[in-house]
Coordinates of N, CA and C in Angstrom, one line a residue:
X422 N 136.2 116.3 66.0 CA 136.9 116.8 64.8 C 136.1 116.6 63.5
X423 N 135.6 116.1 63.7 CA 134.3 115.5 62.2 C 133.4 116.1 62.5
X424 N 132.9 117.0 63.3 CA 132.0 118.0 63.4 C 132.5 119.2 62.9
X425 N 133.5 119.4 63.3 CA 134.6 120.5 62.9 C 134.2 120.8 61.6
X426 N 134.1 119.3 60.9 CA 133.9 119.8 59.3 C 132.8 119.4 58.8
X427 N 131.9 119.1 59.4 CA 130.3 118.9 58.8 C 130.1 118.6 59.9
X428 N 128.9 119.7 60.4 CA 128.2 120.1 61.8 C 127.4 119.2 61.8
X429 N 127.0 118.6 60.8 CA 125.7 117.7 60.8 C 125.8 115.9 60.1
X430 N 127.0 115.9 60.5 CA 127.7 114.3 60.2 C 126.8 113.2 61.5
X431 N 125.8 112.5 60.7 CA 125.1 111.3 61.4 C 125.4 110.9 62.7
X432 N 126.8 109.8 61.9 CA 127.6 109.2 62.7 C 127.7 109.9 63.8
X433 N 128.6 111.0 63.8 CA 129.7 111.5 64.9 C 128.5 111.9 65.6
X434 N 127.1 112.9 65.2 CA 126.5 112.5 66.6 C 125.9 111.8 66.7
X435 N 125.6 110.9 66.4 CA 125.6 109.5 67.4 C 126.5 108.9 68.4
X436 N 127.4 109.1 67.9 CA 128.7 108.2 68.6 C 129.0 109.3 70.2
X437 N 128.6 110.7 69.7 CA 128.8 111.5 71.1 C 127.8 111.3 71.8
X438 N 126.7 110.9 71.2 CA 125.6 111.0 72.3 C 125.9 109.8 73.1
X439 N 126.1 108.7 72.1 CA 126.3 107.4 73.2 C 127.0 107.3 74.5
X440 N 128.5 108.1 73.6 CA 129.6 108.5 74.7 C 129.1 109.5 75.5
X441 N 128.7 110.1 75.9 CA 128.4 111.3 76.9 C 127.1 110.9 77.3
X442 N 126.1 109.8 77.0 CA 125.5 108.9 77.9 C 126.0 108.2 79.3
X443 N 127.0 107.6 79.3 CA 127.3 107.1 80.0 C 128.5 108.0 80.8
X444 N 128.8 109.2 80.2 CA 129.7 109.9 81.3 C 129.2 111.1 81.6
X445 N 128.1 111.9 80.5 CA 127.3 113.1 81.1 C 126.3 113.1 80.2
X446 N 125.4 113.3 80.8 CA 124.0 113.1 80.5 C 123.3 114.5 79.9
X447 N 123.7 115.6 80.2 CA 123.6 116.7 79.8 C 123.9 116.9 78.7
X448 N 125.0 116.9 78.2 CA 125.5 117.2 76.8 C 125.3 116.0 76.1
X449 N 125.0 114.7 76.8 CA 124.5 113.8 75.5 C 123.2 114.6 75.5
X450 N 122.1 114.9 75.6 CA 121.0 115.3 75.4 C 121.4 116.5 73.8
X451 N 121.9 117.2 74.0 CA 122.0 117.9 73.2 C 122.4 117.1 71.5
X452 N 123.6 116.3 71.9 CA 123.6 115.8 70.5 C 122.8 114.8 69.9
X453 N 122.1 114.0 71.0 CA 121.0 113.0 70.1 C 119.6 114.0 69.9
X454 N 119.7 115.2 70.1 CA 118.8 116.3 69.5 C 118.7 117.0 68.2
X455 N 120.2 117.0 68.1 CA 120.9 117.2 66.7 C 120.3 115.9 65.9
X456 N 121.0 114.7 66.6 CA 120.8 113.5 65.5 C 119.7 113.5 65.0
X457 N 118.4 113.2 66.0 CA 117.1 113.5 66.0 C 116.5 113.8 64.7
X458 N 116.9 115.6 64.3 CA 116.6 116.3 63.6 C 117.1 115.8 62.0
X459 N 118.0 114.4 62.0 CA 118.2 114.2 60.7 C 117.6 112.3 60.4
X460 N 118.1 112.1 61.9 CA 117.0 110.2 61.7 C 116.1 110.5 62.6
X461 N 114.9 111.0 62.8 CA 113.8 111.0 63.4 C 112.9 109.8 64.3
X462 N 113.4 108.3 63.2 CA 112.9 107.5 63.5 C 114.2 106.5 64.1
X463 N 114.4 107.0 64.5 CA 116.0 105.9 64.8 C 115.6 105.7 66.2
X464 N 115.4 104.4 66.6 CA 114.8 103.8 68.2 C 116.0 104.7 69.2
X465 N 117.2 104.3 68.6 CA 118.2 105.0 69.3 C 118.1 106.4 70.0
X466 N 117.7 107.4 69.7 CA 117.6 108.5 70.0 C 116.5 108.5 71.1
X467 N 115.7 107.5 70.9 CA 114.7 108.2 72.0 C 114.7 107.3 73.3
X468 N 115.4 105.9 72.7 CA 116.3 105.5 73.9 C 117.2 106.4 74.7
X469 N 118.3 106.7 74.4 CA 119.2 106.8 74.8 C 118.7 108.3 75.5
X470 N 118.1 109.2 74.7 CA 118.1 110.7 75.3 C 116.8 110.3 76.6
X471 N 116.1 109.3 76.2 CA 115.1 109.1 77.2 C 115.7 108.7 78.6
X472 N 116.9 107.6 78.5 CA 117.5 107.6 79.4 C 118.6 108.4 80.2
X473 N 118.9 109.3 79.7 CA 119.6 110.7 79.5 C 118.6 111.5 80.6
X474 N 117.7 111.5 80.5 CA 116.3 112.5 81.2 C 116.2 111.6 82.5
X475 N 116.1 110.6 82.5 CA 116.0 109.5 83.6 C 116.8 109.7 84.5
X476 N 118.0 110.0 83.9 CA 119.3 110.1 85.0 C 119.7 111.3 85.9
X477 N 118.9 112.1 84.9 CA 119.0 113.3 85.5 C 117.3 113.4 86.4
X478 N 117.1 112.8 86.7 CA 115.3 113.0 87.3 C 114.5 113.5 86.4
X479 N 114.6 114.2 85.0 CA 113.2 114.7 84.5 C 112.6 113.7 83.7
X480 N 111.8 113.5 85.1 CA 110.9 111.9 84.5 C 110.1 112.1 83.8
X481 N 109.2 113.6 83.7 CA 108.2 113.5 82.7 C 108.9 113.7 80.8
X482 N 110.0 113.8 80.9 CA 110.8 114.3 79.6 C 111.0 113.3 79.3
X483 N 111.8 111.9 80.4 CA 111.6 110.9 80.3 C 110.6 109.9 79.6
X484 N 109.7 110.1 79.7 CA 108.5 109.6 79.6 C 108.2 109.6 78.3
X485 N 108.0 111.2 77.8 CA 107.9 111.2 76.5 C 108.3 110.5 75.5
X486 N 110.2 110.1 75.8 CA 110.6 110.1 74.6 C 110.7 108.5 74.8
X487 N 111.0 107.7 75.9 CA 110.3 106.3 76.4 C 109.1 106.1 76.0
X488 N 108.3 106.5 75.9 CA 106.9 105.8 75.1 C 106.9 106.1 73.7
X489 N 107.4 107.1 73.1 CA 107.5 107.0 71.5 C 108.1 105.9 71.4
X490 N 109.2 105.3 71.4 CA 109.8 104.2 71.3 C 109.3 103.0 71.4
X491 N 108.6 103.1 72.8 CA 108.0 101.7 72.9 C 106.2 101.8 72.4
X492 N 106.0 102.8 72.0 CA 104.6 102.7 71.5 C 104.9 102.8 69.8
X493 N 105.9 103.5 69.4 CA 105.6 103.7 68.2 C 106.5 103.1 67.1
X494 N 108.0 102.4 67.7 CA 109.1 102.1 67.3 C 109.2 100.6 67.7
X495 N 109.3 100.4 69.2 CA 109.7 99.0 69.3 C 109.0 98.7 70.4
X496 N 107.9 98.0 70.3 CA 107.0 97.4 71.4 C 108.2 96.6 72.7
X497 N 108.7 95.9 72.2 CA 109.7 95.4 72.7 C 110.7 95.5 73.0
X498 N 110.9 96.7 73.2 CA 112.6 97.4 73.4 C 112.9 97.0 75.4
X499 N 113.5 95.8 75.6 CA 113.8 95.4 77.0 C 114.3 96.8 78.0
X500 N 115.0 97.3 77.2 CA 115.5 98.5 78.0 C 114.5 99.8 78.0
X501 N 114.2 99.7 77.1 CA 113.0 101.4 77.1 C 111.9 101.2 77.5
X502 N 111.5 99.7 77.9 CA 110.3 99.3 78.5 C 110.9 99.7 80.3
X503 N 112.0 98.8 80.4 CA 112.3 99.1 81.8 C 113.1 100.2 82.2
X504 N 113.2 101.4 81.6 CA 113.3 102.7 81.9 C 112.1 103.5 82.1
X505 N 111.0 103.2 81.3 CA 110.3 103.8 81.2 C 109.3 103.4 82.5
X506 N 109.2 102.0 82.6 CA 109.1 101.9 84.1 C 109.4 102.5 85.3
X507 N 110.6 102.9 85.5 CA 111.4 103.6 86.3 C 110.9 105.0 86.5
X508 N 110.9 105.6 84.7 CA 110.3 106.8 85.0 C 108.9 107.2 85.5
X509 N 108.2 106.6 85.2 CA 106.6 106.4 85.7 C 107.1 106.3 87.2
X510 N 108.0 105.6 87.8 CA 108.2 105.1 89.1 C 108.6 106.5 90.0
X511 N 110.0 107.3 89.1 CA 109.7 108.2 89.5 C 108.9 109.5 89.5
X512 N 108.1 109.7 88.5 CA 106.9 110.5 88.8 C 106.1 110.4 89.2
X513 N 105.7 108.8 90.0 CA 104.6 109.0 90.9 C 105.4 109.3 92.2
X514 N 106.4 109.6 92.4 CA 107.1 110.3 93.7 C 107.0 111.0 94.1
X515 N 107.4 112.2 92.8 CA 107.2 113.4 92.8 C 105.9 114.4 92.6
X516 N 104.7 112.9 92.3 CA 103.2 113.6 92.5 C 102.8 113.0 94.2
X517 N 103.7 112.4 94.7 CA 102.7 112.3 95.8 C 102.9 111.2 96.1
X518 N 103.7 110.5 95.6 CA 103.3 108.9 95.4 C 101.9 108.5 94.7
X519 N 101.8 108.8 93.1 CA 99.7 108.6 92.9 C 100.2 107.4 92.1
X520 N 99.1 106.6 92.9 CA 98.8 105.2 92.8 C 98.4 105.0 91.5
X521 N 98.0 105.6 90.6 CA 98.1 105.3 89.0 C 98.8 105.3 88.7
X522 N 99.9 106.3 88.9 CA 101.7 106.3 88.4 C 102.1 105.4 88.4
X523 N 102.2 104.7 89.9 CA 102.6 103.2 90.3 C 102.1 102.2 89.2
X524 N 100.9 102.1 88.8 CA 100.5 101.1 88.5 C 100.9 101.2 86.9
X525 N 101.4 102.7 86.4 CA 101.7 102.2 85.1 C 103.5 101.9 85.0
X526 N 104.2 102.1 86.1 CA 105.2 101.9 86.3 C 105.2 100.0 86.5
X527 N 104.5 99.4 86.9 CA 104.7 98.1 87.5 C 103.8 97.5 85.8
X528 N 103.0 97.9 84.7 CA 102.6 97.4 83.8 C 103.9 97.5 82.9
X529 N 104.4 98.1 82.7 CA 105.8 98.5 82.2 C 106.9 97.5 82.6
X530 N 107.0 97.3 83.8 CA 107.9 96.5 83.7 C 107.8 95.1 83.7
X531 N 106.3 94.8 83.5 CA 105.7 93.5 83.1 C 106.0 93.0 82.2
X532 N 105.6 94.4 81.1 CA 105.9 94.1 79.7 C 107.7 93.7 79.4
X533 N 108.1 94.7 80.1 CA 109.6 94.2 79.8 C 110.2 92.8 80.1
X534 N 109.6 92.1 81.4 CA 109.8 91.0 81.7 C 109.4 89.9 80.5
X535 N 107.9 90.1 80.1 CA 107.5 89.0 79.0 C 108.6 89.6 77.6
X536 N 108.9 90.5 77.4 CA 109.6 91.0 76.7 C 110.9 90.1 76.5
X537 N 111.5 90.0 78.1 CA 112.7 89.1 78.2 C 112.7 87.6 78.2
X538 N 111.4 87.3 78.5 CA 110.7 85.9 78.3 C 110.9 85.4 77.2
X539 N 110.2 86.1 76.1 CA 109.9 85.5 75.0 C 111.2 85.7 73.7
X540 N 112.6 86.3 74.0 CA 113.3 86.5 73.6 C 114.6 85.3 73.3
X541 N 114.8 85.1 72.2 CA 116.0 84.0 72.1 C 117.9 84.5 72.0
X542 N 117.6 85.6 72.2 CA 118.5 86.2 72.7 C 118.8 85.9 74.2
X543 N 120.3 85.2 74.6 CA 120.7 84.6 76.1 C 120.7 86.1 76.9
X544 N 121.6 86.9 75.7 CA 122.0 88.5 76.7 C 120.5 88.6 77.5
X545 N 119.7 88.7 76.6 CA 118.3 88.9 77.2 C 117.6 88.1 78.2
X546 N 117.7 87.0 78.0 CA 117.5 85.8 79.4 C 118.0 86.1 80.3
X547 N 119.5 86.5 80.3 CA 119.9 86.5 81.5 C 119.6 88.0 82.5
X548 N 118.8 88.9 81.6 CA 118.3 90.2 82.6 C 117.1 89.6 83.2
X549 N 116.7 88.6 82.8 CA 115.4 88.3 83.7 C 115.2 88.2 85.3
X550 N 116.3 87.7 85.9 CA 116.5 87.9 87.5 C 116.6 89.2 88.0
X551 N 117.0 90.3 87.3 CA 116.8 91.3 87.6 C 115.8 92.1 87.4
X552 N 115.2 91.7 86.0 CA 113.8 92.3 86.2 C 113.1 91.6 86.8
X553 N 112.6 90.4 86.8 CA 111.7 90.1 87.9 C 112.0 90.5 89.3
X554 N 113.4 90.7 89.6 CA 113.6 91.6 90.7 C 112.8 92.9 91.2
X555 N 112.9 93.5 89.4 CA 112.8 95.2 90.0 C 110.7 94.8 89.7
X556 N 110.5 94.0 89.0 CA 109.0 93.8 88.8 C 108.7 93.9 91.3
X557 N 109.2 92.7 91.1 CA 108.4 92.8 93.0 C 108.2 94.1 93.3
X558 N 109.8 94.7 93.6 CA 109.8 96.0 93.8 C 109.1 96.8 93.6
X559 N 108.4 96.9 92.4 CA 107.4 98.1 92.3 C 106.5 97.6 92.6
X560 N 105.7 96.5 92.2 CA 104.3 96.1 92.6 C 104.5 95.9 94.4
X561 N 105.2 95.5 95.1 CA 105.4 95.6 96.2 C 105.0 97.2 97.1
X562 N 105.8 98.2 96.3 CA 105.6 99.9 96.7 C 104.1 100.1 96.4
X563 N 104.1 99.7 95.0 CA 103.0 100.0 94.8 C 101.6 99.5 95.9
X564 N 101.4 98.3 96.0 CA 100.5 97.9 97.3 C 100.6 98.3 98.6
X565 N 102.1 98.6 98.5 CA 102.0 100.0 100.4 C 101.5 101.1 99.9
X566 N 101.3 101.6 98.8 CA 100.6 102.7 98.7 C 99.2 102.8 98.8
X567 N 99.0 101.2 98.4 CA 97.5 101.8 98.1 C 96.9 100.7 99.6
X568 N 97.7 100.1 100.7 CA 97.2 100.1 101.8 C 97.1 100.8 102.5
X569 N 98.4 102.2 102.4 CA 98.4 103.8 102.6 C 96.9 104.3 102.8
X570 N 96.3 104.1 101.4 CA 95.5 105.0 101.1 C 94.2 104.6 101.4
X571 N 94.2 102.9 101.8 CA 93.5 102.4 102.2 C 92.1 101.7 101.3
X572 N 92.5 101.3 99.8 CA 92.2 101.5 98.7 C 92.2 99.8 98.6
X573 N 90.9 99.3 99.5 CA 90.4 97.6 99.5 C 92.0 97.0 99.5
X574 N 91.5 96.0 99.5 CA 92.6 94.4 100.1 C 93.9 95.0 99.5
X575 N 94.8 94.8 100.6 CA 96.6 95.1 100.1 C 96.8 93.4 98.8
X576 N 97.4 92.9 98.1 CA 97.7 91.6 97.6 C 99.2 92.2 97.5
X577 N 100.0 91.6 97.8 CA 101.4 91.4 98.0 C 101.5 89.8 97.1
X578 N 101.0 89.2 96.6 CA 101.1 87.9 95.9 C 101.6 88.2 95.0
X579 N 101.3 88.9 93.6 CA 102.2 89.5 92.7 C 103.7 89.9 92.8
X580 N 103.9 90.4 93.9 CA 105.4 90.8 94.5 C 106.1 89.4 94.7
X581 N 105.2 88.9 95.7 CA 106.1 87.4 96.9 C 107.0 86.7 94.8
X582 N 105.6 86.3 94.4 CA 105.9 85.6 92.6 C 107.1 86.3 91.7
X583 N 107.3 87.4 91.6 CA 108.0 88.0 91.2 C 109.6 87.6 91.7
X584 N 109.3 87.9 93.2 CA 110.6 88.1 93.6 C 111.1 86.5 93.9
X585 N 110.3 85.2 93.7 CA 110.3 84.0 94.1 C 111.5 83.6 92.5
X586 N 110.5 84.1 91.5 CA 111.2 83.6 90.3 C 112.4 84.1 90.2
X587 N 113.0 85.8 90.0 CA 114.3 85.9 90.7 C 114.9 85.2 91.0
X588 N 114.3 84.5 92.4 CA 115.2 83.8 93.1 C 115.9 82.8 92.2
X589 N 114.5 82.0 91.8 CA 114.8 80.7 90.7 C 115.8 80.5 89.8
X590 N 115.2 81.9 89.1 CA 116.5 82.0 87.9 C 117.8 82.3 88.1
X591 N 118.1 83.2 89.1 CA 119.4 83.6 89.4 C 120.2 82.6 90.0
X592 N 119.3 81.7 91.2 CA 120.1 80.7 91.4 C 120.0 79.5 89.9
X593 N 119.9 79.4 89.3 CA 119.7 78.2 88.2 C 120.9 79.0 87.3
X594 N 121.1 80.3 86.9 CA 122.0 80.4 86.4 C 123.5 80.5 87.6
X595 N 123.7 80.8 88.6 CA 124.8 80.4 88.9 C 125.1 79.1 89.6
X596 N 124.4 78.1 89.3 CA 124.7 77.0 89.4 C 125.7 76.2 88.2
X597 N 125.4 77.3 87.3 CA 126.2 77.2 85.8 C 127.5 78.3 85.8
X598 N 127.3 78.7 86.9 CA 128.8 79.9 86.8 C 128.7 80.6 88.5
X599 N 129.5 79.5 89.2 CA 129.2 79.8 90.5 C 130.0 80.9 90.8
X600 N 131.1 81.5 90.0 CA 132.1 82.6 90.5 C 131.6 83.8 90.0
X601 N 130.3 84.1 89.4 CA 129.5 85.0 89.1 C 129.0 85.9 90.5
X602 N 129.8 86.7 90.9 CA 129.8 87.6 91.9 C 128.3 88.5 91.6
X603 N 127.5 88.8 90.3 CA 126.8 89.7 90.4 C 125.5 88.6 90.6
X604 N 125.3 87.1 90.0 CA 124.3 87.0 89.9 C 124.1 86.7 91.7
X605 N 125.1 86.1 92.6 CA 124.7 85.7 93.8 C 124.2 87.2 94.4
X606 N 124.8 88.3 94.0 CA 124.3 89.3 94.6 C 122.9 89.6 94.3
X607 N 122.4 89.2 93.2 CA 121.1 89.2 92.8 C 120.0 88.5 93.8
X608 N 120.6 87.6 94.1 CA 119.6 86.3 94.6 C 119.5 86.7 96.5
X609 N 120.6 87.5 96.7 CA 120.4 88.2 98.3 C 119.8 89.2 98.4
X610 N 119.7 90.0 96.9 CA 118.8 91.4 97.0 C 117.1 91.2 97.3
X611 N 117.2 89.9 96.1 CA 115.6 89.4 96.0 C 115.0 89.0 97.4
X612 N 116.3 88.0 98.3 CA 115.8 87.4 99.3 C 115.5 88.5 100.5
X613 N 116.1 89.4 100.2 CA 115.6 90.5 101.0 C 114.9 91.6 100.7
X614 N 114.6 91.5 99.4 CA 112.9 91.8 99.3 C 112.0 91.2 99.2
X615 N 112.4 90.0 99.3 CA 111.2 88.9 99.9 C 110.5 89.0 101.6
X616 N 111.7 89.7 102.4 CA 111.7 89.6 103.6 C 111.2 90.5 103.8
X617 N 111.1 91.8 103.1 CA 110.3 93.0 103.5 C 109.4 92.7 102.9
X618 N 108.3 92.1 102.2 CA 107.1 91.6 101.9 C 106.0 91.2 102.5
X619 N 107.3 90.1 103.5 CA 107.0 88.8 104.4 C 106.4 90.1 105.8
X620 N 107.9 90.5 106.0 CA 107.6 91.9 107.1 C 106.0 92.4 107.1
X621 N 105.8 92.7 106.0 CA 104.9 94.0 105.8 C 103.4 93.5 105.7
X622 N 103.4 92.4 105.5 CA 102.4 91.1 105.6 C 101.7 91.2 107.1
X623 N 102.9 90.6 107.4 CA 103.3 90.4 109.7 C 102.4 91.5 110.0
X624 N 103.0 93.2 109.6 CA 102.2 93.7 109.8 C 100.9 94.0 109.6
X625 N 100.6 94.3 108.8 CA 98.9 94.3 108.5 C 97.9 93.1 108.9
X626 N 99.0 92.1 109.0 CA 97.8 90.8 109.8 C 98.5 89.7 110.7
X627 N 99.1 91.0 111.6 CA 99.5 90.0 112.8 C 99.1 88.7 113.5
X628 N 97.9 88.3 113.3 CA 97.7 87.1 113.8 C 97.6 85.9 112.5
X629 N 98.3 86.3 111.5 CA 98.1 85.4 110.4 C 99.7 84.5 110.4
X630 N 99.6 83.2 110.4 CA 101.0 82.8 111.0 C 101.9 82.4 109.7
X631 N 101.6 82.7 108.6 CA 101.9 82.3 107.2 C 103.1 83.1 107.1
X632 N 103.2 84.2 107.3 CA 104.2 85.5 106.8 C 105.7 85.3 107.6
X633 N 105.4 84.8 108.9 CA 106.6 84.0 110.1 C 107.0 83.1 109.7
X634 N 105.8 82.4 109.1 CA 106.6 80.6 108.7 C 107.6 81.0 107.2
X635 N 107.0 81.8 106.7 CA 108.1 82.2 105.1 C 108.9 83.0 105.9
X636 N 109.1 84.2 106.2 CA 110.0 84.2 106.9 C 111.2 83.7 107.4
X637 N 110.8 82.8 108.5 CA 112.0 81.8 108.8 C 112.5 80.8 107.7
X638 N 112.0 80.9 107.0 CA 111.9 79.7 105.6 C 113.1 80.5 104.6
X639 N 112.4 81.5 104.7 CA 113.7 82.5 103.2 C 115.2 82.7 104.4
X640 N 115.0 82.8 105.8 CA 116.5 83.5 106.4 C 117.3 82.0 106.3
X641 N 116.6 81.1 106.0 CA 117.7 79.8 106.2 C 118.1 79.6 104.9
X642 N 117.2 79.8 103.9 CA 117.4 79.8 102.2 C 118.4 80.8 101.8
X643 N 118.2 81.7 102.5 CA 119.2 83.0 102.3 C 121.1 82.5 102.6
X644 N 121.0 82.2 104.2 CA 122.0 81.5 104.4 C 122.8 80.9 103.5

């Protein structure tokens, strides 16, 4: 209705973009395009429409508007670092899986991690088990790719660390809120991507007896 009467009222598009972020991603794109064109520099816009492009797969549109942001607006934007992750993540998919994609997808969510580190913001602490989650995760993909490709020594050590701290933090915060349904779910996702690490280890160097002993070590921890 406030478009109705001034096509070009700030506010209202903003407020649609936000809203039709989270319920259609299509038609948010269009209004934080409009907004765009009147606050150019508003971090908002290239968040939100960046994750807008994410959701729909166009990772490289993604991309774009995720690094203006974090290169030119907010070094430290926790969320547009770890979208932008994602999108790199998914564009090396759709090239092939190329092992540079990977690798700027896993620098990305590095940054967001120390991003959450060094933050005195709790909201922000408390994403840390999850991004160090999704950190393994890619550095993990990323090292099957490039033992794929056969591209010198696999290191899965960066992953095992990632996904160990997860562990740490998730369990240390619901020791402080044990009816926290999401964080225990956190701490079983980690532990089972710990297990496919351990796995993937076994394989590549079956006679190495390290990967068996963690193994059995995380299924009883897991328990």
């Amino acid at each position: 209705q406030v478009l109705n009467l001034k096509s070009d009222n700030a506010d209202a598009l903003l407020g649609l973009a936000e809203l039709y972020r989270r319920t259609n991603p299509i038609w948010a794109v269009e209004y934080y395009t409009r907004y765009k064109a009147i606050n150019p520099s508003d971090p908002a816009v290239y968040y939100g429409r960046g994750s807008c492009y994410l959701a729909r797969d166009a990772f490289a549109l993604a991309i774009e508007d995720l690094k203006y942001l974090v290169e030119r607006l907010e070094p430290n934007h926790i969320g547009g670092l770890t979208n932008l992750a994602l999108a790199y993540r998914g564009r090396a998919v759709e090239k092939n899986y190329d092992p540079d994609l990977f690798e700027q997808a896993v620098n990305y969510m590095k940054q967001a991690v120390l991003a959450a580190e060094n933050s005195s913001d709790p909201e922000n602490q408390r994403l840390l088990p999850e991004l160090n989650y999704r950190l393994g995760r890619l550095s993990f993909e990323h090292q099957q790719i490039l033992a794929r490709a056969q591209v010198g020594q696999s290191n899965f050590d960066p992953a095992i660390e990632s996904l160990e701290e997860s562990i740490q933090q998730a369990t240390q915060m619901a020791k402080k809120d044990v009816d926290d349904m999401e964080l225990l779910n956190q701490i079983i996702f980690s532990y089972d991507a710990l297990a496919e690490v351990y796995n993937a280890q076994a394989l590549l160097n079956p006679k190495d007896a390290n990967p068996y002993i963690e193994l059995s070590r995380i299924t009883d921890s897991r328990s």
